Tab-separated table of C-alpha atoms in Angstrom:
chain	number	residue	atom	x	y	z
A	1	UNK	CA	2.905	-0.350	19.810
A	2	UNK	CA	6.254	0.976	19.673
A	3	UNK	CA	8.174	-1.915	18.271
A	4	UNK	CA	4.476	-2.346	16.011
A	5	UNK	CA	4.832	-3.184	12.120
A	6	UNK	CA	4.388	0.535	10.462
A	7	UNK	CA	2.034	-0.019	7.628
A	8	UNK	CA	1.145	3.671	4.990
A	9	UNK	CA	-2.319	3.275	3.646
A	10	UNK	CA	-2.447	5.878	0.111
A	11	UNK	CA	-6.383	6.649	-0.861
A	12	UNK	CA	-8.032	9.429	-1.645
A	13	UNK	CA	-11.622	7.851	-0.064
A	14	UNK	CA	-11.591	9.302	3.857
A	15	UNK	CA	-14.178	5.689	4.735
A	16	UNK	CA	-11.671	3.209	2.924
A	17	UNK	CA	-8.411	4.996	4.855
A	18	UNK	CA	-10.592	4.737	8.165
A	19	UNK	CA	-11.794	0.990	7.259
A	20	UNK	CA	-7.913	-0.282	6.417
A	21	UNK	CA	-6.786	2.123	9.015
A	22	UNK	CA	-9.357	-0.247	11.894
A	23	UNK	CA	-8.708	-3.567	10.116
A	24	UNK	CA	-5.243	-3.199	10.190
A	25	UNK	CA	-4.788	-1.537	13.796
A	26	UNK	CA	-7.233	-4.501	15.245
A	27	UNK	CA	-4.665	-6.807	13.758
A	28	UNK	CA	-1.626	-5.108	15.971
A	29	UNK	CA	0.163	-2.646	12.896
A	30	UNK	CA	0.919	0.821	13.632
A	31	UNK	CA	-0.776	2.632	10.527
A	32	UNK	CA	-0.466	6.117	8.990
A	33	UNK	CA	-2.331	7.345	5.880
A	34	UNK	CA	-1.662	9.526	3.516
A	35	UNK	CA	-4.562	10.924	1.188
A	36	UNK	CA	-2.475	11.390	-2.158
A	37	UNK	CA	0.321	10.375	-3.949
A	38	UNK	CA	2.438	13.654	-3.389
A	39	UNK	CA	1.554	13.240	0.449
A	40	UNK	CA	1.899	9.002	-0.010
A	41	UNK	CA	5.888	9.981	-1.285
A	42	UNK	CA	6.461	12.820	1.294
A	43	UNK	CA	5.435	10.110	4.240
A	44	UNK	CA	7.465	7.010	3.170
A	45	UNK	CA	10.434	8.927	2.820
A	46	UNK	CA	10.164	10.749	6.267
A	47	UNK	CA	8.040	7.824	8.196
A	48	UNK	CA	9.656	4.821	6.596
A	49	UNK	CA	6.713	2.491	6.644
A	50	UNK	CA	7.206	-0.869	6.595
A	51	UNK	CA	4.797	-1.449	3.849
A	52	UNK	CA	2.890	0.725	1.405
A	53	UNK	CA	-1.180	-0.046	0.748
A	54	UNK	CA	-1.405	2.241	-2.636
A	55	UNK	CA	-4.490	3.026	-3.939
A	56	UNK	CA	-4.281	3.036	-8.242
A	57	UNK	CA	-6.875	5.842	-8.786
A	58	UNK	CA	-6.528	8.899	-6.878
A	59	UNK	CA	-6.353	12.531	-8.378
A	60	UNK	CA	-2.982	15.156	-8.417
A	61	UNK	CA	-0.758	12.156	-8.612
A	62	UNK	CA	-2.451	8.527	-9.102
A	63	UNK	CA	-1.003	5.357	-7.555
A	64	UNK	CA	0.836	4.374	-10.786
A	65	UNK	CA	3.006	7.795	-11.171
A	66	UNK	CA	3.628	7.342	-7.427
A	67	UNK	CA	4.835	4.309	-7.520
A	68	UNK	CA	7.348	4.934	-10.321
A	69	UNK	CA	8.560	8.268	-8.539
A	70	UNK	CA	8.735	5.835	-5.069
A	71	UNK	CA	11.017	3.384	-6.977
A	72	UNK	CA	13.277	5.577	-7.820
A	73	UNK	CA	14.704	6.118	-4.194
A	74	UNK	CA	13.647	3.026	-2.688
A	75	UNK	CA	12.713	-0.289	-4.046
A	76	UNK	CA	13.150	-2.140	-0.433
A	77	UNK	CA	9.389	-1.009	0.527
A	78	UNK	CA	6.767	-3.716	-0.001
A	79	UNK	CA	3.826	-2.289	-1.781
A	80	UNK	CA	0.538	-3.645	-2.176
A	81	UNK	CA	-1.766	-1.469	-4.633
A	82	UNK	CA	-5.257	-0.957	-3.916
A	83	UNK	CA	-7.859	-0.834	-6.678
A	84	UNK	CA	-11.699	-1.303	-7.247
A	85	UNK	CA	-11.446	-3.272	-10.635
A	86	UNK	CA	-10.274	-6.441	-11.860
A	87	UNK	CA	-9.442	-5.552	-14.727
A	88	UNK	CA	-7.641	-2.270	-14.266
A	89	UNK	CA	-5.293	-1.535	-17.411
A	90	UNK	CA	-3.481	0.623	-14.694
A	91	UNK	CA	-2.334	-2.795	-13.096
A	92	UNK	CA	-0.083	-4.058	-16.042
A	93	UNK	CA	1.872	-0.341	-15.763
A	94	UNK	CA	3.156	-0.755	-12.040
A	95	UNK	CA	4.086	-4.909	-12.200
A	96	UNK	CA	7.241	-3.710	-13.376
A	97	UNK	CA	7.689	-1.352	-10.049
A	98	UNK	CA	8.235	-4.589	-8.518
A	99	UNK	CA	4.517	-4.689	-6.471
A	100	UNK	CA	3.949	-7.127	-3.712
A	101	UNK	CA	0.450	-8.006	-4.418
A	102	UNK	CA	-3.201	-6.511	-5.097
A	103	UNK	CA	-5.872	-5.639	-2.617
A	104	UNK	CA	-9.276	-5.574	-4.805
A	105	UNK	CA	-11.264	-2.952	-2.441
A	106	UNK	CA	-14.236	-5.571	-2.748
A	107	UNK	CA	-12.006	-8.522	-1.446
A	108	UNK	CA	-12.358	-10.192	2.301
A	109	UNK	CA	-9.830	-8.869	4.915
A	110	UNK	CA	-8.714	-11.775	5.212
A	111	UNK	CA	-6.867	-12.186	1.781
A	112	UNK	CA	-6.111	-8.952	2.697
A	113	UNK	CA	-3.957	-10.100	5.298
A	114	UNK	CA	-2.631	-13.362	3.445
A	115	UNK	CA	-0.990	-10.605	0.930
A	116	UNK	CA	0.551	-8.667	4.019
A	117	UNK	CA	1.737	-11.224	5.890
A	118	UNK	CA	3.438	-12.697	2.931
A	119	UNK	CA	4.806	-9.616	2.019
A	120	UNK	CA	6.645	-8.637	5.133
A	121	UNK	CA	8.101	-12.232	5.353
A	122	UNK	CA	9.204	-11.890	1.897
A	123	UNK	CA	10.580	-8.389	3.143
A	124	UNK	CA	12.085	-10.127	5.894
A	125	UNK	CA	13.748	-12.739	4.206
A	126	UNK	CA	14.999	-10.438	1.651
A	127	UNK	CA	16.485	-7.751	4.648
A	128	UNK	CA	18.605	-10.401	6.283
């Protein structure tokens, strides 16, 4: 798993960082999680994931303030939030952060999976 896509799961809910962490490992990534924002920030500077799952709605430092502070010393990461409602006003602040797509916590794993797929191609394409 060395050469493994390194994927940062942000949420404050110990099950849904252990049910993304699973999902995602049984599809071949290398994951870390982090369980806040400040700890999110602290492990995509030092780990440099290759993408960001980023949970809106967390307490100390929710996904929206994180994502601003994240953008302001990298906007190369892909990040795709995380949130439980539809129609979270808290969506419309970070489309400007430049996000990569949402992952409604209610959603199949397998749109789940369309949105990371076509994120790290876009990443890709977008490296070369």
């Amino acid at each position: 798993m060395d050469n493994a896509v390194k994927i940062l799961v942000v949420d404050d809910e110990t099950d849904f960082r252990q049910v993304m962490t699973v999902w995602l490992q049984s599809k071949g990534y290398s994951v870390i999680t982090a369980e806040n924002g400040n700890e999110g920030i602290r492990m995509i500077k030092e780990a440099k994931p290759d993408l960001v799952f980023m949970d809106l709605r967390m307490p100390m430092k929710d996904g929206v303030d994180t994502i601003k502070e994240v953008r302001r010393f990298t906007t190369a990461t892909p990040i795709i939030i995380i949130s439980s409602f539809i129609e979270d006003p808290k969506i419309k602040e970070v489309k400007p952060a430049h996000i990569s797509g949402i992952f409604y916590k209610n959603d199949d794993f397998e749109k789940g999976t369309h949105l990371l797929e076509s994120a790290l191609r876009m990443h890709k394409k977008l490296k070369k």
